[in-house]
Amino acid sequence: MYLPGHPKYTLYHMVSLTNKRILLGVTGGIAAYKSADVVRRLRDAGAEVRVVMTRAAAEFITPLTMQAVSGHPAHRHLLDAQAESGMGHIELARWADAVLVAPASANFIAKLAQGLADDLLSTLCLASGAALAVAPAMNRQMWDNPATQANLATLQKNGVRIFGPGSGAQACGETGAGRMIDPLELVTLTAAMFETGELDGLDVLVTAGPTWEPIDPVRVITNRSSGKMGYAVAKAAMEAGARVTLISGPTALAPPARVECLRVMTAQEMFDAVQARIAAANIFIGAAAVADYRPAQAAAGKIKKTADTLQLNLVRNPDILASVAARTPAPFVVGFAAETDDLERNAVAKLQAKHADLVAANLVGRPGSGFECDDNRLMLVEADGTVELPLLSKERAARELIHHIAVRYHAKNPAENPRLAHRQ
Ligand code: CTP
């Protein structure tokens, strides 16, 4: 977020949510009457909006009103055969770039903190990898209650943004904290979830995907890697304001918008592409699963299965990450480490051996995390300590990683942007 005095402060405040899909959750509380205005303001900023209402929300504002302002029927029931055959709850969860629950009642915040999934909205929040924000709205006693505060602390720890509350006169006649913040302010904060400006003006070079090392014209040696994490990192860096170049091995993924994508096949080609671009980079993120070895010579024709055994002579590929870290001056260097065991010890060893500033490590070879799936649990290892992120969608893990990198980059390069150097 740009602060007053920053040249882009004014620009930033012309909020844009163009092409962003926002799922607005409405829970039961008198502030629900303002939700229609939230939808209108989100759409004014360019967002596509779908509304999910809890049963209690429909007591305060009609689904028809929300349909009229959003342009789509409000979703209300988890087990609605008609809705499930159209955009069911899993599709909705995947559809959203961000989920904003406004107003979020004390009860809903408690459910979210516990990971309950007993209605459509709570299920969606659990099933979605999108950025999640809640705008609390409740009586001030409920807000001050230690149970509510503990639930909010849990949400914050899990990466959920808390927007507000404001304070002032309440519908119940009391005065204090607990009012839902203004719809326009909610839209500004929602946009800020994407456009953080934390890497504004910086060049970021990202490698992603596997490499293919030809054995013959039809066979390759490769690593298991979908490229999803690297692509998500490139997108998150772009959304943080960076100019991003993505050097990708073979993947089935479409490059993120506003990211320059160069496709390569082998480790040597990836090495060459990185060397050609690295001088301009402030930050290098090596998310590619580079094949460490390649066949010394690829056969010109298809190798036939004539013998019972076949020997391949492999030679080492250049280490792209280490070569970047060895430059003077070197950019801020981030490596990835996929390990099957001893995660932290192996990551620390890699950090030291390659002279990286940060290694994002994750366990692989177990269900639900690592390659070829949508979630990841990252451990961020640096010389002065380790931070463990929770299990997150790759998109959210990438955003958290980029935030962490930005904080560290600006701390290391305070002259570039003194304001951001102090951010934590
Ligand atoms: N890397 C690279 N060039 C290579 C090999 C790896 O840039 N030739 C980068 C990867 O993009 C990743 C990090 O180095 O950021 C992974 O380190 P590496 O030592 O290659 O991991 P492993 O191959 O898993 O190492 P080992 O097999 O020794 O565990």
Short mmCIF file of C-alpha atoms and ligand atoms in Angstrom, two decimals:
data_model
loop_
_atom_site.label_atom_id
_atom_site.label_comp_id
_atom_site.label_asym_id
_atom_site.label_seq_id
_atom_site.Cartn_x
_atom_site.Cartn_y
_atom_site.Cartn_z
CA MET A 1 0.00 0.00 0.00
CA TYR A 2 1.36 3.45 -0.87
CA LEU A 3 1.60 5.97 1.92
CA PRO A 4 0.78 9.69 1.66
CA GLY A 5 3.70 11.46 0.02
CA HIS A 6 4.52 8.52 -2.26
CA PRO A 7 4.31 9.54 -5.95
CA LYS A 8 1.78 6.78 -6.60
CA TYR A 9 -0.41 7.56 -3.59
CA THR A 10 -3.09 9.26 -5.68
CA LEU A 11 -2.95 6.63 -8.39
CA TYR A 12 -3.29 3.89 -5.81
CA HIS A 13 -6.39 5.45 -4.41
CA MET A 14 -8.10 5.24 -7.77
CA VAL A 15 -8.99 1.71 -6.80
CA SER A 16 -9.11 -0.92 -9.53
CA LEU A 17 -10.47 -4.43 -9.28
CA THR A 18 -10.65 -5.00 -13.02
CA ASN A 19 -10.95 -8.69 -13.90
CA LYS A 20 -10.98 -9.65 -10.25
CA ARG A 21 -13.64 -12.09 -9.09
CA ILE A 22 -14.89 -11.26 -5.64
CA LEU A 23 -17.12 -13.58 -3.71
CA LEU A 24 -19.05 -11.53 -1.16
CA GLY A 25 -20.29 -13.47 1.85
CA VAL A 26 -23.11 -11.88 3.81
CA THR A 27 -23.84 -13.09 7.34
CA GLY A 28 -26.61 -12.19 9.74
CA GLY A 29 -26.42 -8.74 11.29
CA ILE A 30 -28.03 -5.38 10.90
CA ALA A 31 -25.02 -4.19 8.84
CA ALA A 32 -26.17 -6.61 6.13
CA TYR A 33 -28.32 -3.79 4.75
CA LYS A 34 -25.02 -2.17 3.63
CA SER A 35 -23.97 -5.26 1.64
CA ALA A 36 -25.90 -4.15 -1.41
CA ASP A 37 -23.80 -1.00 -1.45
CA VAL A 38 -20.61 -3.09 -1.06
CA VAL A 39 -21.60 -5.04 -4.19
CA ARG A 40 -22.28 -1.86 -6.11
CA ARG A 41 -18.94 -0.32 -5.10
CA LEU A 42 -17.03 -3.52 -5.94
CA ARG A 43 -18.61 -3.58 -9.38
CA ASP A 44 -17.88 0.12 -9.87
CA ALA A 45 -14.20 -0.73 -9.30
CA GLY A 46 -14.40 -3.34 -12.08
CA ALA A 47 -14.90 -6.53 -10.10
CA GLU A 48 -17.20 -9.39 -10.98
CA VAL A 49 -19.20 -10.20 -7.88
CA ARG A 50 -21.07 -13.29 -6.69
CA VAL A 51 -22.99 -13.22 -3.45
CA VAL A 52 -23.36 -15.98 -0.89
CA MET A 53 -25.80 -15.38 1.96
CA THR A 54 -26.26 -17.25 5.20
CA ARG A 55 -29.76 -18.10 6.39
CA ALA A 56 -29.60 -15.28 8.98
CA ALA A 57 -28.41 -12.77 6.38
CA ALA A 58 -31.62 -13.32 4.41
CA GLU A 59 -33.54 -12.09 7.49
CA PHE A 60 -31.86 -8.69 7.11
CA ILE A 61 -31.65 -8.19 3.35
CA THR A 62 -33.48 -10.06 0.62
CA PRO A 63 -31.73 -12.39 -1.83
CA LEU A 64 -33.61 -10.56 -4.58
CA THR A 65 -31.91 -7.28 -3.65
CA MET A 66 -28.51 -8.97 -3.78
CA GLN A 67 -29.38 -10.56 -7.13
CA ALA A 68 -30.44 -7.20 -8.54
CA VAL A 69 -27.22 -5.44 -7.52
CA SER A 70 -24.81 -8.27 -8.39
CA GLY A 71 -26.48 -9.40 -11.60
CA HIS A 72 -26.47 -13.04 -10.45
CA PRO A 73 -28.72 -15.06 -8.16
CA ALA A 74 -27.49 -15.01 -4.57
CA HIS A 75 -26.20 -18.45 -3.52
CA ARG A 76 -27.71 -19.66 -0.27
CA HIS A 77 -27.82 -23.40 0.15
CA LEU A 78 -25.05 -25.96 0.39
CA LEU A 79 -27.08 -28.88 -0.86
CA ASP A 80 -29.13 -27.21 -3.54
CA ALA A 81 -29.39 -29.63 -6.45
CA GLN A 82 -30.14 -26.86 -8.93
CA ALA A 83 -27.23 -24.67 -7.83
CA GLU A 84 -24.84 -27.62 -7.70
CA SER A 85 -25.64 -28.50 -11.28
CA GLY A 86 -24.78 -24.91 -12.26
CA MET A 87 -22.03 -23.31 -10.22
CA GLY A 88 -21.72 -25.65 -7.25
CA HIS A 89 -19.87 -24.87 -4.07
CA ILE A 90 -16.52 -26.19 -5.27
CA GLU A 91 -16.76 -24.24 -8.53
CA LEU A 92 -17.63 -21.10 -6.57
CA ALA A 93 -14.68 -21.66 -4.26
CA ARG A 94 -12.36 -22.02 -7.25
CA TRP A 95 -13.96 -19.14 -9.11
CA ALA A 96 -13.09 -16.53 -6.50
CA ASP A 97 -9.86 -14.53 -6.51
CA ALA A 98 -10.82 -13.19 -3.12
CA VAL A 99 -13.56 -13.87 -0.59
CA LEU A 100 -14.86 -10.93 1.43
CA VAL A 101 -17.29 -11.62 4.24
CA ALA A 102 -19.09 -8.37 5.03
CA PRO A 103 -20.64 -8.17 7.49
CA ALA A 104 -18.96 -10.99 9.40
CA SER A 105 -20.90 -11.81 12.57
CA ALA A 106 -19.23 -13.00 15.78
CA ASN A 107 -20.76 -16.42 15.15
CA PHE A 108 -19.36 -16.63 11.65
CA ILE A 109 -15.89 -15.55 12.83
CA ALA A 110 -16.04 -18.30 15.47
CA LYS A 111 -17.01 -20.87 12.83
CA LEU A 112 -14.21 -19.75 10.55
CA ALA A 113 -11.66 -19.95 13.37
CA GLN A 114 -12.80 -23.50 14.09
CA GLY A 115 -12.84 -24.55 10.45
CA LEU A 116 -16.53 -25.48 10.58
CA ALA A 117 -18.36 -26.11 7.34
CA ASP A 118 -22.05 -26.37 8.19
CA ASP A 119 -23.46 -24.04 5.56
CA LEU A 120 -22.55 -22.83 2.08
CA LEU A 121 -20.50 -19.80 3.11
CA SER A 122 -18.39 -21.51 5.77
CA THR A 123 -17.82 -24.45 3.41
CA LEU A 124 -16.70 -22.09 0.67
CA CYS A 125 -14.29 -20.29 2.97
CA LEU A 126 -12.75 -23.63 3.86
CA ALA A 127 -12.68 -24.91 0.29
CA SER A 128 -11.30 -21.79 -1.36
CA GLY A 129 -7.63 -21.03 -1.88
CA ALA A 130 -8.47 -17.40 -2.51
CA ALA A 131 -7.43 -14.50 -0.31
CA LEU A 132 -9.96 -14.20 2.50
CA ALA A 133 -11.02 -11.08 4.39
CA VAL A 134 -13.69 -10.51 6.99
CA ALA A 135 -15.32 -7.22 7.97
CA PRO A 136 -16.56 -7.79 11.51
CA ALA A 137 -19.84 -6.22 12.56
CA MET A 138 -21.26 -6.80 16.01
CA ASN A 139 -22.20 -5.28 19.32
CA ARG A 140 -19.17 -3.86 21.16
CA GLN A 141 -19.46 -6.34 24.05
CA MET A 142 -19.35 -9.21 21.59
CA TRP A 143 -16.34 -7.62 19.89
CA ASP A 144 -14.49 -7.15 23.19
CA ASN A 145 -15.27 -10.67 24.37
CA PRO A 146 -12.03 -12.65 24.81
CA ALA A 147 -13.53 -15.54 22.83
CA THR A 148 -14.08 -13.27 19.82
CA GLN A 149 -10.61 -11.77 20.17
CA ALA A 150 -9.03 -15.24 20.38
CA ASN A 151 -10.94 -16.29 17.23
CA LEU A 152 -9.71 -13.19 15.40
CA ALA A 153 -6.14 -13.93 16.46
CA THR A 154 -6.55 -17.45 15.02
CA LEU A 155 -7.87 -16.04 11.75
CA GLN A 156 -5.00 -13.57 11.53
CA LYS A 157 -2.50 -16.35 12.14
CA ASN A 158 -4.12 -18.29 9.31
CA GLY A 159 -3.62 -15.38 6.93
CA VAL A 160 -7.19 -14.06 6.98
CA ARG A 161 -7.38 -10.25 6.69
CA ILE A 162 -9.53 -8.42 9.22
CA PHE A 163 -11.04 -5.23 7.79
CA GLY A 164 -12.14 -2.99 10.64
CA PRO A 165 -14.26 -2.77 12.62
CA GLY A 166 -14.95 0.92 12.99
CA SER A 167 -16.30 2.40 16.17
CA GLY A 168 -19.12 4.75 16.97
CA ALA A 169 -22.84 4.60 17.63
CA GLN A 170 -24.27 1.11 17.18
CA ALA A 171 -27.69 -0.10 16.11
CA CYS A 172 -28.18 -1.55 19.61
CA GLY A 173 -27.86 1.94 21.12
CA GLU A 174 -24.36 1.41 22.52
CA THR A 175 -21.19 3.20 21.44
CA GLY A 176 -17.88 1.45 20.81
CA ALA A 177 -15.93 -0.81 18.45
CA GLY A 178 -17.83 -3.25 16.25
CA ARG A 179 -19.35 -1.29 13.39
CA MET A 180 -18.76 -2.60 9.89
CA ILE A 181 -16.49 -0.18 8.06
CA ASP A 182 -17.71 1.91 5.19
CA PRO A 183 -18.36 0.06 1.87
CA LEU A 184 -15.95 2.32 -0.03
CA GLU A 185 -13.21 1.64 2.49
CA LEU A 186 -13.93 -2.10 2.17
CA VAL A 187 -13.44 -1.89 -1.59
CA THR A 188 -10.14 -0.04 -1.15
CA LEU A 189 -8.90 -2.70 1.29
CA THR A 190 -10.08 -5.50 -1.01
CA ALA A 191 -8.10 -4.01 -3.90
CA ALA A 192 -5.10 -3.61 -1.63
CA MET A 193 -5.13 -7.37 -1.01
CA PHE A 194 -3.98 -7.77 -4.61
CA GLU A 195 -2.06 -4.63 -5.43
CA THR A 196 0.23 -4.34 -2.48
CA GLY A 197 2.85 -2.17 -4.22
CA GLU A 198 5.45 -3.95 -2.12
CA LEU A 199 7.63 -4.68 -5.16
CA ASP A 200 6.72 -1.56 -7.04
CA GLY A 201 9.19 -0.76 -9.82
CA LEU A 202 11.40 -3.80 -9.19
CA ASP A 203 12.43 -6.43 -11.73
CA VAL A 204 11.77 -10.00 -10.74
CA LEU A 205 13.02 -13.03 -12.65
CA VAL A 206 11.27 -16.33 -11.91
CA THR A 207 12.08 -19.83 -13.17
CA ALA A 208 9.31 -22.43 -13.10
CA GLY A 209 8.32 -25.90 -14.17
CA PRO A 210 10.52 -28.88 -14.94
CA THR A 211 13.25 -29.11 -17.55
CA TRP A 212 13.34 -31.82 -20.20
CA GLU A 213 16.70 -33.41 -20.93
CA PRO A 214 16.48 -35.38 -24.20
CA ILE A 215 17.58 -39.00 -24.25
CA ASP A 216 16.49 -39.40 -27.85
CA PRO A 217 13.88 -37.60 -30.01
CA VAL A 218 10.96 -39.14 -28.08
CA ARG A 219 12.25 -39.55 -24.52
CA VAL A 220 13.40 -37.15 -21.84
CA ILE A 221 14.69 -37.13 -18.28
CA THR A 222 12.65 -34.78 -16.17
CA ASN A 223 11.47 -33.95 -12.65
CA ARG A 224 7.90 -34.18 -11.45
CA SER A 225 6.76 -30.56 -11.43
CA SER A 226 3.55 -28.94 -12.66
CA GLY A 227 4.99 -25.40 -12.55
CA LYS A 228 1.96 -24.23 -10.53
CA MET A 229 4.01 -22.83 -7.65
CA GLY A 230 6.39 -20.88 -9.90
CA TYR A 231 3.52 -19.47 -11.99
CA ALA A 232 1.67 -18.45 -8.81
CA VAL A 233 4.84 -16.75 -7.53
CA ALA A 234 5.24 -14.87 -10.83
CA LYS A 235 1.61 -13.71 -10.64
CA ALA A 236 1.89 -12.62 -7.01
CA ALA A 237 5.08 -10.65 -7.78
CA MET A 238 3.31 -8.93 -10.67
CA GLU A 239 0.38 -8.06 -8.42
CA ALA A 240 2.85 -6.65 -5.89
CA GLY A 241 3.95 -4.17 -8.55
CA ALA A 242 7.03 -5.88 -10.04
CA ARG A 243 7.95 -6.24 -13.71
CA VAL A 244 8.10 -9.99 -13.95
CA THR A 245 9.87 -12.28 -16.40
CA LEU A 246 8.93 -15.93 -16.13
CA ILE A 247 11.33 -18.45 -17.65
CA SER A 248 9.35 -21.64 -17.85
CA GLY A 249 10.17 -25.21 -18.66
CA PRO A 250 7.48 -27.35 -20.36
CA THR A 251 4.14 -27.01 -18.52
CA ALA A 252 0.46 -27.13 -19.41
CA LEU A 253 -0.15 -23.75 -17.78
CA ALA A 254 -1.10 -20.44 -19.39
CA PRO A 255 1.25 -17.63 -18.37
CA PRO A 256 -0.30 -15.10 -15.98
CA ALA A 257 -1.47 -11.84 -17.54
CA ARG A 258 1.03 -8.97 -17.49
CA VAL A 259 3.96 -11.37 -17.02
CA GLU A 260 6.54 -11.81 -19.78
CA CYS A 261 6.95 -15.53 -20.33
CA LEU A 262 9.89 -17.23 -22.09
CA ARG A 263 9.54 -20.94 -22.78
CA VAL A 264 12.58 -23.20 -22.66
CA MET A 265 13.06 -26.96 -22.63
CA THR A 266 16.43 -27.95 -21.18
CA ALA A 267 18.37 -26.81 -18.12
CA GLN A 268 21.03 -25.36 -20.41
CA GLU A 269 18.40 -23.31 -22.26
CA MET A 270 16.99 -22.13 -18.92
CA PHE A 271 20.51 -21.24 -17.76
CA ASP A 272 21.14 -19.25 -20.97
CA ALA A 273 17.79 -17.42 -20.74
CA VAL A 274 18.49 -16.50 -17.11
CA GLN A 275 22.01 -15.27 -17.92
CA ALA A 276 20.61 -13.05 -20.68
CA ARG A 277 18.11 -11.41 -18.30
CA ILE A 278 19.69 -11.49 -14.87
CA ALA A 279 21.61 -8.19 -15.01
CA ALA A 280 18.32 -6.25 -14.83
CA ALA A 281 16.83 -8.33 -12.00
CA ASN A 282 16.52 -7.09 -8.44
CA ILE A 283 15.10 -10.40 -7.26
CA PHE A 284 15.66 -13.92 -8.62
CA ILE A 285 13.28 -16.69 -7.62
CA GLY A 286 14.30 -20.18 -8.70
CA ALA A 287 11.11 -22.19 -8.51
CA ALA A 288 12.01 -24.51 -11.40
CA ALA A 289 12.67 -28.18 -10.76
CA VAL A 290 15.82 -28.20 -12.85
CA ALA A 291 17.15 -31.61 -13.84
CA ASP A 292 20.54 -31.92 -12.16
CA TYR A 293 21.89 -34.22 -14.90
CA ARG A 294 21.39 -34.64 -18.64
CA PRO A 295 22.39 -37.42 -21.01
CA ALA A 296 25.93 -36.68 -22.20
CA GLN A 297 24.69 -37.10 -25.74
CA ALA A 298 21.10 -37.33 -26.96
CA ALA A 299 20.69 -40.13 -29.51
CA ALA A 300 19.87 -38.83 -32.96
CA GLY A 301 17.27 -41.54 -33.58
CA LYS A 302 14.83 -43.38 -31.33
CA ILE A 303 16.67 -45.91 -29.11
CA LYS A 304 15.32 -49.42 -29.77
CA LYS A 305 14.79 -51.94 -26.99
CA THR A 306 17.30 -54.52 -28.11
CA ALA A 307 19.21 -55.26 -24.88
CA ASP A 308 17.87 -56.21 -21.41
CA THR A 309 19.61 -53.27 -19.77
CA LEU A 310 20.40 -49.81 -20.99
CA GLN A 311 23.03 -47.49 -19.61
CA LEU A 312 22.85 -43.74 -19.92
CA ASN A 313 25.88 -41.61 -19.38
CA LEU A 314 24.76 -38.48 -17.52
CA VAL A 315 26.64 -35.24 -17.02
CA ARG A 316 25.90 -32.41 -14.55
CA ASN A 317 23.81 -29.46 -15.62
CA PRO A 318 24.87 -25.95 -14.61
CA ASP A 319 23.36 -24.77 -11.31
CA ILE A 320 21.31 -21.74 -12.31
CA LEU A 321 20.58 -20.55 -8.78
CA ALA A 322 24.17 -20.83 -7.58
CA SER A 323 25.43 -19.01 -10.67
CA VAL A 324 23.03 -16.13 -10.00
CA ALA A 325 24.00 -15.93 -6.32
CA ALA A 326 27.70 -15.85 -7.31
CA ARG A 327 27.28 -12.62 -9.31
CA THR A 328 28.55 -9.27 -8.05
CA PRO A 329 26.39 -7.51 -7.35
CA ALA A 330 23.95 -10.36 -6.86
CA PRO A 331 20.18 -9.87 -6.85
CA PHE A 332 18.13 -11.02 -3.86
CA VAL A 333 18.17 -14.77 -4.42
CA VAL A 334 15.35 -17.13 -3.46
CA GLY A 335 15.65 -20.88 -3.95
CA PHE A 336 13.19 -23.70 -3.49
CA ALA A 337 13.93 -27.01 -1.84
CA ALA A 338 11.69 -30.02 -2.29
CA GLU A 339 12.66 -32.61 0.29
CA THR A 340 11.28 -35.97 1.37
CA ASP A 341 12.69 -35.69 4.91
CA ASP A 342 14.78 -33.55 7.29
CA LEU A 343 13.19 -30.46 5.75
CA GLU A 344 14.80 -27.71 7.81
CA ARG A 345 18.28 -29.26 7.94
CA ASN A 346 18.33 -29.85 4.17
CA ALA A 347 16.99 -26.36 3.47
CA VAL A 348 19.63 -24.72 5.68
CA ALA A 349 22.32 -26.76 3.90
CA LYS A 350 20.98 -25.59 0.53
CA LEU A 351 20.81 -21.96 1.69
CA GLN A 352 24.46 -22.08 2.69
CA ALA A 353 25.75 -24.14 -0.23
CA LYS A 354 24.11 -21.91 -2.85
CA HIS A 355 24.56 -18.58 -1.01
CA ALA A 356 20.84 -17.82 -1.37
CA ASP A 357 19.11 -15.16 0.73
CA LEU A 358 16.09 -17.36 1.34
CA VAL A 359 15.06 -20.95 0.67
CA ALA A 360 11.36 -21.86 0.47
CA ALA A 361 11.25 -25.49 1.45
CA ASN A 362 8.46 -28.02 1.32
CA LEU A 363 8.03 -31.69 1.91
CA VAL A 364 7.19 -33.77 -1.15
CA GLY A 365 6.18 -37.33 -1.67
CA ARG A 366 3.19 -37.09 0.72
CA PRO A 367 -0.45 -36.69 -0.20
CA GLY A 368 -1.90 -33.17 -0.35
CA SER A 369 1.29 -31.13 -0.52
CA GLY A 370 4.13 -30.63 -2.95
CA PHE A 371 4.18 -31.24 -6.63
CA GLU A 372 1.23 -31.84 -8.92
CA CYS A 373 -1.32 -30.60 -6.40
CA ASP A 374 -2.92 -27.29 -5.56
CA ASP A 375 -1.73 -26.82 -1.99
CA ASN A 376 1.60 -26.24 -0.42
CA ARG A 377 3.03 -25.87 3.08
CA LEU A 378 6.16 -23.75 2.87
CA MET A 379 8.96 -23.32 5.36
CA LEU A 380 10.91 -20.11 4.75
CA VAL A 381 14.52 -20.60 5.77
CA GLU A 382 16.95 -17.72 6.11
CA ALA A 383 20.31 -17.23 7.81
CA ASP A 384 18.65 -15.72 10.89
CA GLY A 385 15.78 -18.15 11.32
CA THR A 386 12.82 -20.03 9.94
CA VAL A 387 9.17 -19.12 9.39
CA GLU A 388 6.59 -21.85 8.81
CA LEU A 389 3.54 -21.01 6.71
CA PRO A 390 0.36 -23.05 7.17
CA LEU A 391 -0.97 -25.36 4.45
CA LEU A 392 -2.28 -22.93 1.83
CA SER A 393 -3.35 -22.97 -1.78
CA LYS A 394 -0.35 -22.34 -4.02
CA GLU A 395 -1.80 -18.91 -4.88
CA ARG A 396 -2.00 -17.89 -1.26
CA ALA A 397 1.35 -19.45 -0.38
CA ALA A 398 2.86 -17.49 -3.28
CA ARG A 399 1.35 -14.22 -2.02
CA GLU A 400 2.68 -14.85 1.48
CA LEU A 401 6.10 -15.73 0.07
CA ILE A 402 6.17 -12.55 -2.03
CA HIS A 403 5.20 -10.47 0.99
CA HIS A 404 8.02 -12.05 2.99
CA ILE A 405 10.52 -11.52 0.16
CA ALA A 406 9.46 -7.86 -0.17
CA VAL A 407 9.98 -7.21 3.54
CA ARG A 408 13.44 -8.82 3.43
CA TYR A 409 14.42 -7.19 0.16
CA HIS A 410 13.60 -3.71 1.41
CA ALA A 411 15.35 -4.35 4.73
CA LYS A 412 18.47 -5.31 2.76
CA ASN A 413 18.17 -2.40 0.33
CA PRO A 414 16.88 0.45 2.49
CA ALA A 415 18.20 3.20 0.21
CA GLU A 416 15.78 2.24 -2.57
CA ASN A 417 12.62 2.91 -0.66
CA PRO A 418 13.10 4.06 2.93
CA ARG A 419 9.37 3.87 3.63
CA LEU A 420 9.08 0.21 2.78
CA ALA A 421 12.29 -0.76 4.60
CA HIS A 422 10.55 -0.53 7.96
CA ARG A 423 7.53 -2.60 7.01
CA GLN A 424 7.07 -5.96 8.66
N1 CTP B 1 18.40 -25.17 -9.19
C1 CTP B 1 18.93 -24.47 -10.24
N2 CTP B 1 19.71 -25.09 -11.16
C2 CTP B 1 19.97 -26.41 -11.05
C3 CTP B 1 19.42 -27.14 -10.00
C4 CTP B 1 18.63 -26.49 -9.08
O1 CTP B 1 18.69 -23.27 -10.33
N3 CTP B 1 20.71 -26.99 -11.97
C5 CTP B 1 17.59 -24.48 -8.19
C6 CTP B 1 16.13 -24.84 -8.17
O2 CTP B 1 15.37 -24.01 -9.02
C7 CTP B 1 15.77 -24.65 -6.71
C8 CTP B 1 17.02 -25.06 -5.99
O3 CTP B 1 18.08 -24.85 -6.91
O4 CTP B 1 15.54 -23.31 -6.41
C9 CTP B 1 16.98 -26.52 -5.63
O5 CTP B 1 18.22 -26.91 -5.21
P1 CTP B 1 18.84 -28.32 -5.60
O6 CTP B 1 20.13 -28.44 -4.87
O7 CTP B 1 18.92 -28.52 -7.04
O8 CTP B 1 17.78 -29.26 -5.09
P2 CTP B 1 17.81 -30.73 -5.38
O9 CTP B 1 17.98 -31.05 -6.83
O10 CTP B 1 16.60 -31.24 -4.72
O11 CTP B 1 19.17 -31.08 -4.65
P3 CTP B 1 19.54 -32.45 -4.05
O12 CTP B 1 19.19 -33.38 -5.14
O13 CTP B 1 20.99 -32.34 -3.77
O14 CTP B 1 18.68 -32.54 -2.84
#
